[in-house]
Amino acid sequence: MPVTLTSSLAPVIGDKSAKPLTKAFGMQTVGDLLRHYPRRYLEIGQLTPMSSLEVDQHVTIMAEVRAIKTFPFGPGGRRTRTEVLVTDQTGEITLTFFSRVFGIKTGDVGLFSGVVGSFRGKLQLTHPQHDAIGDRLARGVVPIYPASAAAGSVLIERCVGLALDAVEDLPEVLPDEVRRERGYADVAASFESIHRPYSVAEGMAAKARFRFEEAFVMQTVLAQRRHRATASTAAARPPRDGGLHDRFVAQLPFELTRGQQEISDAVSAELASAHPMHRLLQGEVGSGKTVVALLAMLQVVDAGGQAAMLAPTEVLAAQHHRTITRMLGDLSRSGMLGGAEGATRVRLLTGSMGTRARQESLLDLVTGEAGIVVGTHALIQEGVEFADLGLVVVDEQHRFGVEQRAALVDRYETRPHVLVMTATPIPRTVAMTVFGDLDVSVLTELPAGRQPIQTNVVPIADRPAWLERAWERVREEVGRGRQAYVVVSRIGDESSDADSPTSSLVELHEDLAGGALHGLRLGALHGRMSADDKDAVMSAFAAGRIDVLVATTVVEVGVDVPNATVMVVMDAERFGISQLHQLRGRVGRGSEPGLCLLVTTADAASPSAERLKAVASTTDGFELSRLDVSMRSEGDVLGTRQSGFRSSLRLLSVVRDEDVIVAAREVATAVVEADPELAGHPVLAAAVAALEATDGADYLERT
Ligand code: ADP
Ligand code: MG
């Protein structure tokens, strides 16, 4: 049997070597090993000289064996300890093995890798992995692999060598002309170059090829999805003159911003086509995405269809329901007193609604009486039937499971149009991967007259009095008829975190009521309250019957109370950059400037304090998201569900490799357009299928 990438590893490199590799890296196949690429390359002359070894360092050294001594040890002296003295031009070090050692003799020159330890004041390597220098001297370059103590770089290098010599039939994923155009070597030569280069440059060139390959396969998956989405059909929902849409525009109390107008026009045209719209609307916090969505929904209703808006929380669903009903006024009161001629009905559907209200909503959906429904994931459940669902709007996508959206959309033979809205600005590269099958519109402009938000960091570790000043500011705002949010990181009714140094909602609410904010009308809002209670509190706050809302991050997304002008965030270092940006977007939504106070006990020199400073320094969400992404690891950026997918990314960084992703996307799109089912590219088709099959492919938005 020829050895291929899918062959089992142990027979090729031997059980004894395979074991530590499987244990440390989960390697099972020859492919797993060959795709374990060097972290970097060192020219022989750059290997760590012995004079500069440091304890706990993971090192690979080249040295000559000077002396080998064995000593008996252990009970009865039945075991053997071996000490090998090795030297280079700069010094010497002892290698200690608690066994006999084979394959090393005096005068040999070899590579040794391991973790530097110290024994009786002298540096040593215990059980280093070793290999004869062999033809590495001729090549002049040593690859350094991601390693562990039991699976050191030298061991990996030796095993890779065995695998490279044995493997046949390497699959070429890149189409020939792509490879030629980009000047990449073929796959066999590239594996050779990445593991056994004759120069650092040769290794790097091979890395570039495999990096591109990763981006290319991923973008081919996405290009195929885009292709299928456009090939499928949707009901065309053209605008109707004098319909609800036009009447709503006529009664809007404000002018649309230019951005809102442009995106609405584009959306309108897409809704009118018989292919499903599939658009991501990214908009800065407070940029007015809801109106854009509402206009789209009304066009669909005018065309005889229904629109569903999915919100990530009950608070937000209830708020959207209220806002939309209010904005539509008599246009939303079909069959009711004061309802306009040709009006529609707006329904709410959430998991915690009473049976009767739920039945009413369901009935209006199935009969088509309700043109618009706003809801949570309850909208996706069995038993929710629409008369004619034409548009799904997903608000604040980052909180919403991809599968959940798919569950609503995939059910129907003719697909509804889809508009996804998010206020979390996503860097271009991430949008191209995570949302790679969506067209993206960006709403950057805020409505005219919108007031800036001033953000201050309030470090109370060394200046406790500043917290008092913060509460004073809250009192001042309330004194002027304004409202405030106080945001905390935990609820605090659970005993488990009683010792936590952070403020809890329960305690702070009590403290403030009896102290700094005595006499003001306080309310509390958190995720564990019943839906009715939450709704009652939000309505009271929206109506101005509560002055200060002490809340957890349930207020993070989308909550819109224009009269709120100040927000105090307690233990602000507990929150991420994007989250803080979202949070402060709750103030400064009316005609008054907003103030956000980030209260923190973090040390001024700590990374947390740096993040808070960054948030305070700009209100540009895109700038902040770039920062956020650069401060987080790749896995965080792509999300937790994408483990399988992430494991297929070995060289590509979604954060750093924008140019590679852009190029790969272009090439992949062209390949898919010319050959949608990849009939002429069987190897690529197999790679695509393999990626789709990983759990991680879920991350890639489904249509
Ligand atoms: P977000 O994009 O954060 O979801 P919203 O849609 O909630 O923002 O809009 C924020 C506020 O701005 C709302 O009170 C909304 O009525 C108002 N608004 C939206 N568009 C405009 C506009 N063109 N001019 C003035 N106010 C607007
Ligand atoms: Mg919103």
PDB file of N, CA and C and ligand atoms in Angstrom, residues 254-257 260 284-291 447 450 560 589, ligand 1:
ATOM      1  N   PHE A 254     -38.312  62.620  10.674  1.00  0.00           N
ATOM      2  CA  PHE A 254     -36.967  63.103  10.317  1.00  0.00           C
ATOM      3  C   PHE A 254     -36.639  62.695   8.885  1.00  0.00           C
ATOM      4  N   GLU A 255     -35.602  63.332   8.365  1.00  0.00           N
ATOM      5  CA  GLU A 255     -35.083  62.962   7.050  1.00  0.00           C
ATOM      6  C   GLU A 255     -34.186  61.749   7.202  1.00  0.00           C
ATOM      7  N   LEU A 256     -34.231  60.842   6.251  1.00  0.00           N
ATOM      8  CA  LEU A 256     -33.259  59.756   6.280  1.00  0.00           C
ATOM      9  C   LEU A 256     -31.876  60.327   6.022  1.00  0.00           C
ATOM     10  N   THR A 257     -30.881  59.747   6.643  1.00  0.00           N
ATOM     11  CA  THR A 257     -29.519  60.163   6.316  1.00  0.00           C
ATOM     12  C   THR A 257     -29.208  59.640   4.915  1.00  0.00           C
ATOM     13  N   GLN A 260     -28.656  55.913   4.998  1.00  0.00           N
ATOM     14  CA  GLN A 260     -29.913  55.161   5.125  1.00  0.00           C
ATOM     15  C   GLN A 260     -30.632  55.103   3.784  1.00  0.00           C
ATOM     16  N   GLU A 284     -22.834  51.660  12.643  1.00  0.00           N
ATOM     17  CA  GLU A 284     -22.366  52.187  13.909  1.00  0.00           C
ATOM     18  C   GLU A 284     -23.551  52.257  14.873  1.00  0.00           C
ATOM     19  N   VAL A 285     -23.264  52.085  16.152  1.00  0.00           N
ATOM     20  CA  VAL A 285     -24.287  52.196  17.184  1.00  0.00           C
ATOM     21  C   VAL A 285     -25.047  53.516  17.021  1.00  0.00           C
ATOM     22  N   GLY A 286     -26.364  53.453  16.954  1.00  0.00           N
ATOM     23  CA  GLY A 286     -27.163  54.663  16.855  1.00  0.00           C
ATOM     24  C   GLY A 286     -27.280  55.232  15.457  1.00  0.00           C
ATOM     25  N   SER A 287     -26.812  54.498  14.460  1.00  0.00           N
ATOM     26  CA  SER A 287     -26.834  55.026  13.094  1.00  0.00           C
ATOM     27  C   SER A 287     -28.212  54.885  12.452  1.00  0.00           C
ATOM     28  N   GLY A 288     -29.136  54.232  13.120  1.00  0.00           N
ATOM     29  CA  GLY A 288     -30.502  54.162  12.605  1.00  0.00           C
ATOM     30  C   GLY A 288     -30.753  52.980  11.692  1.00  0.00           C
ATOM     31  N   LYS A 289     -30.348  51.818  12.106  1.00  0.00           N
ATOM     32  CA  LYS A 289     -30.558  50.623  11.290  1.00  0.00           C
ATOM     33  C   LYS A 289     -32.024  50.189  11.300  1.00  0.00           C
ATOM     34  N   THR A 290     -32.700  50.439  12.444  1.00  0.00           N
ATOM     35  CA  THR A 290     -34.073  49.951  12.564  1.00  0.00           C
ATOM     36  C   THR A 290     -34.977  50.514  11.466  1.00  0.00           C
ATOM     37  N   VAL A 291     -34.795  51.793  11.168  1.00  0.00           N
ATOM     38  CA  VAL A 291     -35.630  52.406  10.139  1.00  0.00           C
ATOM     39  C   VAL A 291     -35.388  51.734   8.787  1.00  0.00           C
ATOM     40  N   PRO A 447     -27.254  60.061  12.379  1.00  0.00           N
ATOM     41  CA  PRO A 447     -28.241  61.085  12.032  1.00  0.00           C
ATOM     42  C   PRO A 447     -27.763  62.465  12.476  1.00  0.00           C
ATOM     43  N   ARG A 450     -26.961  64.446  16.097  1.00  0.00           N
ATOM     44  CA  ARG A 450     -26.618  63.474  17.130  1.00  0.00           C
ATOM     45  C   ARG A 450     -25.459  64.011  17.951  1.00  0.00           C
ATOM     46  N   ASP A 560     -33.008  51.571  23.356  1.00  0.00           N
ATOM     47  CA  ASP A 560     -33.064  52.925  22.820  1.00  0.00           C
ATOM     48  C   ASP A 560     -33.966  53.823  23.658  1.00  0.00           C
ATOM     49  N   ARG A 589     -28.274  59.378  22.580  1.00  0.00           N
ATOM     50  CA  ARG A 589     -29.115  59.012  21.442  1.00  0.00           C
ATOM     51  C   ARG A 589     -30.161  60.079  21.147  1.00  0.00           C
TER      52      ARG A 589
HETATM   53  P1  ADP B   1     -29.174  51.413  15.780  1.00  0.00           P
HETATM   54  O1  ADP B   1     -28.556  51.526  14.437  1.00  0.00           O
HETATM   55  O2  ADP B   1     -28.169  51.498  16.875  1.00  0.00           O
HETATM   56  O3  ADP B   1     -30.079  50.222  15.908  1.00  0.00           O
HETATM   57  P2  ADP B   1     -31.626  52.822  15.973  1.00  0.00           P
HETATM   58  O4  ADP B   1     -32.206  52.262  14.747  1.00  0.00           O
HETATM   59  O5  ADP B   1     -32.123  52.313  17.265  1.00  0.00           O
HETATM   60  O6  ADP B   1     -30.062  52.709  15.929  1.00  0.00           O
HETATM   61  O7  ADP B   1     -31.784  54.407  15.895  1.00  0.00           O
HETATM   62  C1  ADP B   1     -31.331  55.238  16.926  1.00  0.00           C
HETATM   63  C2  ADP B   1     -32.228  56.432  17.093  1.00  0.00           C
HETATM   64  O8  ADP B   1     -32.058  57.320  15.994  1.00  0.00           O
HETATM   65  C3  ADP B   1     -33.695  56.083  17.128  1.00  0.00           C
HETATM   66  O9  ADP B   1     -34.292  56.844  18.150  1.00  0.00           O
HETATM   67  C4  ADP B   1     -34.191  56.479  15.766  1.00  0.00           C
HETATM   68  O10 ADP B   1     -35.546  56.842  15.783  1.00  0.00           O
HETATM   69  C5  ADP B   1     -33.323  57.666  15.439  1.00  0.00           C
HETATM   70  N1  ADP B   1     -33.108  57.892  14.013  1.00  0.00           N
HETATM   71  C6  ADP B   1     -32.959  56.949  13.050  1.00  0.00           C
HETATM   72  N2  ADP B   1     -32.739  57.521  11.848  1.00  0.00           N
HETATM   73  C7  ADP B   1     -32.739  58.855  12.049  1.00  0.00           C
HETATM   74  C8  ADP B   1     -32.575  59.993  11.188  1.00  0.00           C
HETATM   75  N3  ADP B   1     -32.349  59.846   9.871  1.00  0.00           N
HETATM   76  N4  ADP B   1     -32.623  61.210  11.750  1.00  0.00           N
HETATM   77  C9  ADP B   1     -32.837  61.354  13.072  1.00  0.00           C
HETATM   78  N5  ADP B   1     -33.024  60.344  13.936  1.00  0.00           N
HETATM   79  C10 ADP B   1     -32.969  59.088  13.450  1.00  0.00           C
END
